[in-house]
Each structure stands twice: as C-alpha cells, then as structure tokens.
Amino acid sequence: MGVTGDQTGPARSRERFLGGDPVEGGVRGPILNSWLRCRLLGLSPDRAELPYRDDFDPDTRLVRAAGPVLDELQNRFSGTRMNISVADADGMVLQRRFGEPSLARSLPPIQTLPGFVFAERYGGTNGIGLALAERRPVQVFRAEHFAERAQSNACCAAPIRDQLSGQIVGVLCFGYPYAFEHPDLAVLLARAVGTIERRLTAQSAERERGLLHTYLDSEQGARPAAATPAGPDGGDDGTGGPDGLPGPALAVLDPHDRAVLRERASELISSARRGAFGVTLPHRGRATLLSRPVTSGAGVNGMVVEAVIGAGPPGPQPAAPPARPPDAFRGLVLVGEPEVGKYAVEARRRLELLAEASTLIGTTLDVARTALELAEAAVPRLADHVTVDLPESVLQGDESADPGAELHRTVVHGIRDDCPFYPAGQHVELLPGTPQMRCLTGRHPVLEPELVSAAGWIAQDPERSRRLLDQGVHSLIVVPLLARGVLLGIASFYRSQDPAPFGDDDTRLAQELAARAALCIDNARRYTREHNLALALQRSLLPRGLPEQGAVEVAHRYLPAESGVGGDWFDVIPLSGTRVALLVGDVVGHGLHAAATMGRLRTAARTFAELELAPDELLTHLDNLLVRLDREEGGDEAPGSTGVVGATCLYVVYDPTTRQCTMARAGHLPPALVHPDGRVTFPDVPAGPPLGLGGLPFETAGIELPEDSTLVLYTDGLVEDRHGDIDVALDRLRAVLAHPDRAPEETCRAVMDAMAPEHPGDDIALLVARAHTLPAGRIAAWDLPADPAKVCDIRAAATRRLAEWGLEELAFAAELLLSELVTNAIRYGGEPIQVRLIHDRTLICEVSDGGSSAPHLRRAASTDEGGRGLFLVAQLAQSWGTRYTPRGKVIWAECALDAA
C-alpha cells in the first residue's frame, strides 16, 4: 500500500490528486479529506515549512504524565528505528524518544527536536496533524503524507484527552519505517494513551487532595480539640474524608438532602463564589452553605464549601441568628478547583438536556417538524444556531441513494434570525472537503473548533462565511443523522456567544441528540411513506371524475387526515330512468388497510347499485360482504394481520322525474337538505347499524325533494371533534348551508373553509348535489291492457311524441324496441302494464308490468322460432336492463340521440 517506486497504491493516487483527477475510490476517507484541506490551505508538497517555537514549557502536566510512559515505550522499542513523540493540542512536539538513540544524530532537526509544530495547516497530512483534525486514532502510510519529505515513513497517532474536561490536550505518535508496520502497534498506542490519560486524572486528584489537606489543617489549627463540636452521632463534626465526601455529621442526612447540597456546592465551586448562601432541603429544612477560597501548599487555588444545618423547620432566617443550637451541626460538602467544578456542572446540564430531549424531540410524525424539534432542543443550551439538511427523498418518505446530491435545507434555527445561513427550502450543494461533506461521506461527527481556520468550510461560500464570522460564529459541529443504518441527512451546530470553542464532550452530546432525532425522523419518514402510499391508493380508488347525468348538479371535496389516511369515500352512480345514486361512507381505522377496504366496498357498492337494488337491500349486501371480509382476515394467523372493524354508509337514490328521494343509512350521519327558501333540515332517516355487525335489518325512508333544493352528504370528520359537541358543529353546518343561491361548488368551498380543521384528525368527504327536475313535457306515459292488439297503438303514439320532440330519426328504432318490450310484457308479465318515454340525454324506453320474472338474453339457434327479440333490443339500444319495483318490474332500453 505504501509503495512509491511503482505507480500503484497511494503514490499513484496522490499523483492523480495533485494533477486534479478524482481519486475518491482509491484513497481512505480521512486521508482524502486531509489532502483537500491541505490544497485549500495553499500548501505545497515540496515546500511545507514547519514553524519552530522555543518558548514552550518543558514541564507541563502533559509532559509529567507522559514521561514514564515514554520511557517504557523507549525500552520496549530498544534497538529499532521507532520515533516516539508527544505533542500538545496545537501540534507542537514536547518530548521525543527513539528506540535507537543514535537516530537523534542522523535525523533532521524537525524529526528530533521538541518545539516544531506539526499541525495540519503547517505540515500537511501527517500523524500528529491528522489525529488533531480527525480527533481520533489515525494511520498514515508513506505516500499518504502530503509533504514529500515524510513519504519514506509511516506513522500512527492518537489524541490524548483530559478525562475530566473531555478536551484533547495532546497527541501520542509513533513514527517508523513502513516495513515495521504491525497490527499490534495500534493496540500498544491505545494502551499508552490510556495510561497517560489516567496519570493526568491522578494529577487532578492529587491537586484536590492537597486542597483537602490544607482545609483540614486549617480547621484543626483554628479550633482547639476541646472546643470541637460533636455531631449528632457523638463523632466528629463531619469534615469528611480524603475524598471530600461528607463525614459522619452529613451522612445522617436523607440522600435527597445530600444531593441538593452537593449540587449547589458544585455550582458555587464552579463559579468561585464566596459567602453564605441559604438552601432549602426537601426533608431537613433550611441549611446554609459557606463557600470560601483555599490554597494548597503546592500553590493550587480552590474552593471549599461547608454546610451548617439546624433542626428547626424551614422558614425565613432571622436578621441576627442566635448561636447554633445544640442539635445543629456543620460539615464539609465539597472541596475542589473551580475548573473541575465547572466540568461537573456542565456534565449535569448535559444529562439534563439529554433527559429533556426525549420529550422534546419526536412529538409528531412529521419529518420537517422533528428536524425543527432537534434544533429547538439544542438552542441555546448546546449551540446558538442549528441547521438541518435532509435529502428531498427523505422528506417525501423514501431513502436517498445519494444524500450529498439532493440535500435540502430543512431547518434554520438560532438565537437570532439575521445570520446569513442558507435559508430553509434551498437546495444545498456541498463542495468536497467541507465539514458537511466529510460528515456525509465518513458517517461520523466532524468538529471544527475554530472556523476562522477551517479552509473547507470557508471555501464552500467565502462571502457568506465571512459574514458569519463577522457576526461571531466561530465553532462548528456536524453530525450525521443515522438511524437503522440509513443516512437521513446532517445537522450542523454553530456557536457564537460562548467564546470557548466546541469540544469533544459537546460533540458527543450533539451526536446523542442527533441519534435520538434521527430515530424519530426515520419513524416519521416511514410513516410519511405509508401515508403517501395509502393516500395514493385512496385517491386511485376514489372517483377521478364525475359521470355525466342530468339528475343533479354535483360538487365534492376530499381532505385526508393529517395523522393517517382513513377509509372515507363518496360516489355518484347514474341509474336507469334518469335516476342517480349518491353515496358516502367511512371505513373505521386508518392506513393502507382502511384504504384497501374502502376500495372493496366502493366497488361492491357500484356493482350492487347497477343491479338496481333498493337502498336497504344494497346496505344488507354490503353488510354481508364486510362480515365475510372480517371473517377471512380474522382467520389469518400471520403476524400483524388486522381484521376489518366496520364501516358506516349513507345511500341515496334520486328520481328527477318524480322528485322522489329514497335513502338508507348504516350508522352514518343523516344528510342535510337545503330548501329553496334557505331552511336547512336533516331528514329523519332511520340510523341502522354500522356495516360489519351482520344480521340486523336496514330501513328505507322516502321524501319528495323541493324543486331546486340541495342535498349535502358528508362523513363524520367534518362535524365530529373529540373536544367539541357534535350538536354545535351541526348548527354551524346549518348556518353555512343557509345560502340557497350558492352553486354546489361554492357551497363546497364555504363548508370546507368554515368546518374543516386546520389539522384534520380524520378524513373528510363532502358531496353537494343540487336536485334538478325533468320537465313534464319531456315525459310521455301510457297505460294499456294486456291486449296484443294495442301494440300498434303504442307504436303510433310513440311516433307522434317523438315527432313533437324533434326525434323523428329515432322513430324506427323506438318502434322496434317498444314492440318487442310491450309484447314480452303482455305475453310473460301481468297487469298493470305501462309504457314510458323519457327525453333526456338519451331516449329512454321503459315498459313496466306486474310480473317478477326477468328476461334473459340468449343466442337463438338457427332452428329456433323465437328467442331473438332481446337480441334485437340489445343491438338497437346502447344499454338495457331490468329493475324491480314493489309492484313488479321495469324493462328499459336507452337509445343515443345521435344513433340515427
């Protein structure tokens, strides 16, 4: 991998990169990102000069902690060409060790002397600089180094962190010939770094022990032994042990009281405040915390906090408190350095933020809203500004094949609104080398502590970056939104008000917040996908256009629920004899299952309607169908199978020739009837049971609609609300409908504007039908006896009426149709027999009789003497059929007006 002599491996990739060719497939992500940063910084591979500083402190805490570890590593690598170095957080080398001491005389000064700075912005891609930039263990092999002078070696390096603050304080780096590479080096490096970090923590503990001993010595010197007050247990006064925990006096307190004291004491130490501060304890009443500075013999400055606790109940303290009562006591709560106390306070606040985030993020199943909740949870307690970028496909409920190519600025949220970030709604095109693109490609957090030196971030949009820096934005964390292995986008956290840059603890907190948000976003995305699928299915099953008919003028609306598509539907079905059927229904439940069930019911309803069933019979068939579906699906033992719960339905049939309206409902709300004078009533239609119960009857109600009246059918989502009274909603609906001069389309618009909620929890289906009346002059009817001799009279009368209507060209076809239908009625039916012609969009010929047997079309054989009449009817008419009435049946046939 590190060969440079031939044209393979990273050497060849490096040449292509320097030549401007793409090398994404042949270079590890951290190395390629470093090369990009080096180029943006203007570094030259052959002229990378390292700065040297001679003003560093050779006896820092890091040097003291690392010294014994470096000595042990030098002994371990004795006799080898291993170069071991420790650098500070700025990349300046503080100490070096060599497996072969003679190397120090043969290597150039930059590889032997402390003081040279190997930060990436000076030295290009190298172990120390890359470990600081990536903030994690790294390896660099020969040609992966950006500078040409370093390409004969390999190295591995890892950051060293202060375990109290979480900040990177240095880097431990192994440099060696490439042939010396071994997997155990990474393990040894990690162990050595862990040892140095533990020694740093021990130094902090030693500093606190020094402060504690100073406090104990001062207490013993200030009070004679005979005057030392005893605690309530007869022991000492609770000054505590060497770890600064409460002694016997405070140990008798309730754990909740001790927790309150320690929390308040941590805040006093972190703020370095001195004085007396009152505290109310949950169980012990009032306590007073005494905070004062203390300096150890080693010169460490800290704070000590004691508690004075009395036995009385909590309440206001007197201006001049009396001497301490006999049962009161004083004890040490905490002793420590302000910086360490600050870390404890910050850690607690991070835990509090994480706890609150579980309730703040994911309150809805909306992708964009969940992303905004992430930003709202982080501002201002973690960051001052947050942006969230999601691919367009994620917003639509799908996964993204290439998140970096379709990022969409979804959220911009911060403490002020005038920061020049890319605005929400804009497509974001990221350049290679930017922190956001590094986060996307590497799928790990990227920390840029100092944006002023972040070349990749600045290169994305130099003018916008300059304006952000001018407004105080100075530090950045970018974290990926990963859930269930799917990359959903990125979140960027910016700091402006706090002068301290982001650290690794902040990065981990941002990563944890993003992980929680990503899971909620993924849930919302999956829900959005199912919602879109259900909505697409539902819309495909609903009528795409209304059929042509002259009985009613219709307008409709359908509004899906915001939280899940339901099973509401409506339909307009032309029937024979110029009649029309109006239908609305609602399947219980939401989602794909409800939408699919709705489609089954709507298809079945259309089929039953074309069979000319009465409203109550049609609902009975739908009820039986739903019972069968429920039984079939309830018997499915597959996990997650859901049985059909039920449905409601309202079925209305209107006849414009008589203005008669028959209707039946199955657990559905009654229709609203708008009278020509503006009155709005709700016809009394027997409720009937919901569909799916089985075995219960339905009833039909009939009313005569006034001319120019309007019938309004709707589902319960329009008027039912868990927080409102349905009677109040119906009164509102009545007030909205009380405008008879409105056209159906205007009525639909007014009803939805006034009644539909902003965030509907249930589907809404609305059907508005203004009833028309067929003029009496366009209807001709004749009663005749069961006498074959009268057939010729009917033909003559029909011919004269067609001439009056200007339909002479249809006379021949009408005569043949009437002859066949009337003859069949006389021969096979019974009285009363009636013939009716209707001039509407088509010419309708109807013959009714008292018989119940329906004719059937069949193909007559060549030897048959009869059986060809209905075949002739089917050829002459564009459609024909039979419907049953309480007194018999009607056989009808329709002829197109342009049939001639």
Coordinates of C-alpha atoms in Angstrom, one line a residue, residues 486-743:
V486 CA -29.8 4.7 6.9
L487 CA -28.2 8.1 6.4
L488 CA -31.0 10.6 6.6
G489 CA -29.1 13.9 6.5
I490 CA -26.8 16.1 8.6
A491 CA -27.2 18.5 11.5
S492 CA -24.8 21.4 11.9
F493 CA -24.4 23.1 15.4
Y494 CA -22.8 26.6 15.5
R495 CA -21.5 28.5 18.5
S496 CA -21.3 32.3 18.6
Q497 CA -21.9 33.8 22.1
D498 CA -19.8 31.5 24.2
P499 CA -16.2 32.4 23.4
A500 CA -15.0 28.8 24.2
P501 CA -14.9 26.6 21.1
F502 CA -16.8 23.3 20.9
G503 CA -15.1 20.3 22.5
D504 CA -15.4 16.6 22.3
D505 CA -17.9 16.4 25.1
D506 CA -20.1 18.9 23.1
T507 CA -19.6 16.6 20.0
R508 CA -20.7 13.6 21.9
L509 CA -23.7 15.4 23.2
A510 CA -24.6 16.7 19.7
Q511 CA -24.2 13.1 18.4
E512 CA -26.5 11.7 21.1
L513 CA -29.2 14.4 20.3
A514 CA -28.8 13.7 16.6
A515 CA -29.1 9.9 17.1
R516 CA -32.4 10.4 19.0
A517 CA -33.7 12.8 16.5
A518 CA -32.6 10.5 13.6
L519 CA -34.6 7.6 15.0
C520 CA -37.7 9.9 15.3
I521 CA -37.1 11.3 11.8
D522 CA -36.8 7.7 10.4
N523 CA -40.1 6.8 12.1
A524 CA -41.7 9.9 10.6
R525 CA -40.2 9.1 7.2
R526 CA -41.6 5.6 7.3
Y527 CA -44.9 6.9 8.4
T528 CA -44.8 9.5 5.6
R529 CA -44.1 6.8 3.1
E530 CA -47.0 4.7 4.3
H531 CA -49.2 7.8 4.5
N532 CA -48.3 8.7 0.9
L533 CA -48.9 5.1 -0.3
A534 CA -52.3 5.0 1.5
L535 CA -53.2 8.4 0.1
A536 CA -52.2 7.4 -3.4
L537 CA -54.2 4.2 -3.1
Q538 CA -57.2 6.1 -1.7
R539 CA -57.1 8.7 -4.4
S540 CA -56.8 6.0 -7.1
L541 CA -59.9 4.3 -5.6
L542 CA -62.0 7.5 -5.3
P543 CA -63.8 8.9 -8.4
R544 CA -61.4 10.8 -10.6
G545 CA -64.2 12.4 -12.4
L546 CA -68.0 12.6 -12.0
P547 CA -70.1 10.8 -14.6
E548 CA -72.4 12.7 -17.0
Q549 CA -76.0 12.7 -15.7
G550 CA -78.8 15.4 -15.6
A551 CA -80.5 14.5 -12.3
V552 CA -78.2 16.5 -10.0
E553 CA -75.5 19.1 -10.2
V554 CA -72.7 17.8 -8.1
A555 CA -69.6 19.2 -6.4
H556 CA -67.3 17.3 -4.0
R557 CA -64.3 17.5 -1.7
Y558 CA -62.0 15.0 -0.1
L559 CA -59.5 16.0 2.6
P560 CA -57.3 13.3 4.1
A561 CA -56.4 13.2 7.8
E562 CA -53.1 14.7 8.7
S563 CA -52.2 11.8 11.0
G564 CA -53.2 9.0 8.7
V565 CA -55.3 8.3 5.7
G566 CA -58.6 6.8 6.6
G567 CA -61.3 5.0 4.6
D568 CA -63.8 7.7 3.7
W569 CA -65.3 7.6 0.2
F570 CA -68.0 9.1 -2.0
D571 CA -69.6 8.2 -5.3
V572 CA -72.1 9.3 -7.9
I573 CA -73.7 6.4 -9.8
P574 CA -76.1 7.0 -12.8
L575 CA -79.0 4.7 -12.7
S576 CA -81.7 3.8 -15.3
G577 CA -84.6 6.1 -15.9
T578 CA -82.5 9.3 -15.4
R579 CA -82.1 8.4 -11.7
V580 CA -78.9 8.9 -9.8
A581 CA -77.4 7.3 -6.7
L582 CA -75.4 9.3 -4.2
L583 CA -73.1 7.5 -1.7
V584 CA -70.8 8.4 1.1
G585 CA -69.1 6.0 3.5
D586 CA -66.4 5.7 6.2
V587 CA -64.3 2.7 7.0
V588 CA -63.2 2.5 10.6
G589 CA -59.4 2.9 11.0
H590 CA -56.6 4.4 9.1
G591 CA -53.8 3.4 6.8
L592 CA -53.4 1.1 3.9
H593 CA -55.8 -1.5 5.3
A594 CA -58.6 1.0 5.6
A595 CA -57.9 2.4 2.2
A596 CA -58.0 -1.1 0.6
T597 CA -61.2 -2.0 2.4
M598 CA -62.7 1.3 1.2
G599 CA -61.8 0.3 -2.4
R600 CA -63.5 -3.1 -1.9
L601 CA -66.7 -1.5 -0.5
R602 CA -66.9 1.2 -3.2
T603 CA -66.5 -1.4 -6.0
A604 CA -69.1 -3.6 -4.4
A605 CA -71.5 -0.7 -3.9
R606 CA -71.3 0.3 -7.6
T607 CA -71.9 -3.3 -8.6
F608 CA -74.9 -3.6 -6.3
A609 CA -76.2 -0.2 -7.5
E610 CA -76.1 -1.3 -11.1
L611 CA -78.2 -4.3 -10.1
E612 CA -80.9 -1.7 -9.3
L613 CA -81.2 -2.8 -5.6
A614 CA -83.2 -0.8 -3.2
P615 CA -81.1 1.2 -0.7
D616 CA -81.9 -1.1 2.2
E617 CA -81.1 -4.2 0.2
L618 CA -77.8 -2.6 -1.0
L619 CA -76.7 -1.9 2.5
T620 CA -77.6 -5.5 3.5
H621 CA -75.3 -6.9 0.8
L622 CA -72.5 -4.5 1.8
D623 CA -73.0 -5.6 5.4
N624 CA -72.7 -9.3 4.4
L625 CA -69.6 -8.6 2.4
L626 CA -67.9 -6.8 5.3
V627 CA -68.8 -9.7 7.6
R628 CA -67.1 -12.1 5.2
L629 CA -64.1 -10.0 4.8
D630 CA -63.8 -9.7 8.6
R631 CA -64.1 -13.4 8.9
E632 CA -61.5 -14.1 6.3
E633 CA -58.9 -11.7 7.6
G634 CA -59.6 -12.6 11.2
G635 CA -58.7 -16.1 10.4
D636 CA -55.3 -15.1 9.1
E637 CA -52.6 -16.2 11.6
A638 CA -49.9 -14.1 10.0
P639 CA -48.3 -11.6 12.5
G640 CA -49.7 -8.1 12.3
S641 CA -52.9 -9.1 10.5
T642 CA -55.8 -6.8 11.3
G643 CA -59.4 -7.6 10.9
V644 CA -62.0 -5.2 9.5
V645 CA -63.7 -3.4 12.3
G646 CA -66.6 -1.9 10.5
A647 CA -67.9 1.0 8.3
T648 CA -70.7 3.4 8.0
C649 CA -72.6 4.3 4.9
L650 CA -75.4 6.6 3.5
Y651 CA -77.0 5.6 0.2
V652 CA -79.4 7.9 -1.6
V653 CA -81.4 7.4 -4.8
Y654 CA -83.0 10.4 -6.5
D655 CA -85.5 10.3 -9.4
P656 CA -85.8 13.6 -11.2
T657 CA -89.0 12.6 -13.0
T658 CA -90.9 12.4 -9.7
R659 CA -88.5 14.3 -7.3
Q660 CA -88.7 11.3 -5.1
C661 CA -85.6 10.6 -2.9
T662 CA -85.2 7.3 -1.2
M663 CA -82.3 6.7 1.3
A664 CA -81.0 4.4 3.9
R665 CA -78.1 4.7 6.3
A666 CA -75.9 2.3 8.2
G667 CA -74.7 4.1 11.3
H668 CA -73.9 7.2 9.2
L669 CA -74.9 10.8 9.9
P670 CA -78.0 11.9 8.1
P671 CA -77.8 14.2 5.1
A672 CA -78.5 17.9 5.2
L673 CA -81.3 19.3 3.0
V674 CA -81.1 22.9 1.9
H675 CA -84.6 24.1 0.9
P676 CA -85.1 26.8 -1.8
D677 CA -86.1 29.3 1.0
G678 CA -82.8 28.8 2.8
R679 CA -84.1 26.5 5.6
V680 CA -81.7 23.6 6.4
T681 CA -83.1 20.4 7.8
F682 CA -81.7 17.0 8.5
P683 CA -84.2 14.4 7.2
D684 CA -85.3 11.8 9.7
V685 CA -83.7 8.6 8.2
P686 CA -83.6 5.5 10.4
A687 CA -80.0 5.2 11.6
G688 CA -79.5 1.4 11.0
P689 CA -76.5 -0.5 12.4
P690 CA -72.9 0.1 11.1
L691 CA -71.8 -2.3 8.4
G692 CA -70.0 -5.3 9.6
L693 CA -72.2 -6.4 12.5
G694 CA -74.3 -8.7 10.4
G695 CA -77.9 -10.0 10.7
L696 CA -79.5 -6.6 11.5
P697 CA -82.0 -5.0 9.1
F698 CA -81.9 -1.6 7.4
E699 CA -84.8 0.7 6.7
T700 CA -85.5 3.0 3.8
A701 CA -87.0 6.4 4.1
G702 CA -88.5 8.4 1.2
I703 CA -89.1 12.1 0.8
E704 CA -90.0 14.4 -2.0
L705 CA -87.3 17.0 -2.7
P706 CA -88.5 20.5 -3.3
E707 CA -87.5 21.9 -6.7
D708 CA -84.0 23.5 -6.7
S709 CA -83.2 22.1 -3.3
T710 CA -79.7 20.8 -2.4
L711 CA -78.8 17.6 -0.7
V712 CA -75.5 17.6 1.3
L713 CA -73.8 14.3 2.2
Y714 CA -70.7 14.2 4.4
T715 CA -68.6 12.0 6.7
D716 CA -68.1 12.4 10.4
G717 CA -64.7 14.1 10.1
L718 CA -66.5 17.3 9.1
V719 CA -68.5 17.7 12.2
E720 CA -67.1 15.4 14.9
D721 CA -64.3 16.5 17.2
R722 CA -63.1 14.9 20.4
H723 CA -63.0 18.3 22.0
G724 CA -66.3 19.7 20.6
D725 CA -70.1 19.0 20.8
I726 CA -71.5 17.5 17.6
D727 CA -74.7 19.4 18.0
V728 CA -72.8 22.7 18.0
A729 CA -71.0 21.5 14.8
L730 CA -74.2 20.6 13.1
D731 CA -75.6 24.1 14.0
R732 CA -72.5 25.6 12.4
L733 CA -73.0 23.5 9.3
R734 CA -76.7 24.6 9.2
A735 CA -75.6 28.2 9.3
V736 CA -73.0 27.7 6.5
L737 CA -75.5 25.9 4.2
A738 CA -78.3 28.5 4.7
H739 CA -77.5 30.2 1.3
P740 CA -79.7 28.5 -1.3
D741 CA -78.4 30.8 -4.1
R742 CA -74.9 29.2 -4.0
A743 CA -73.8 26.8 -6.6

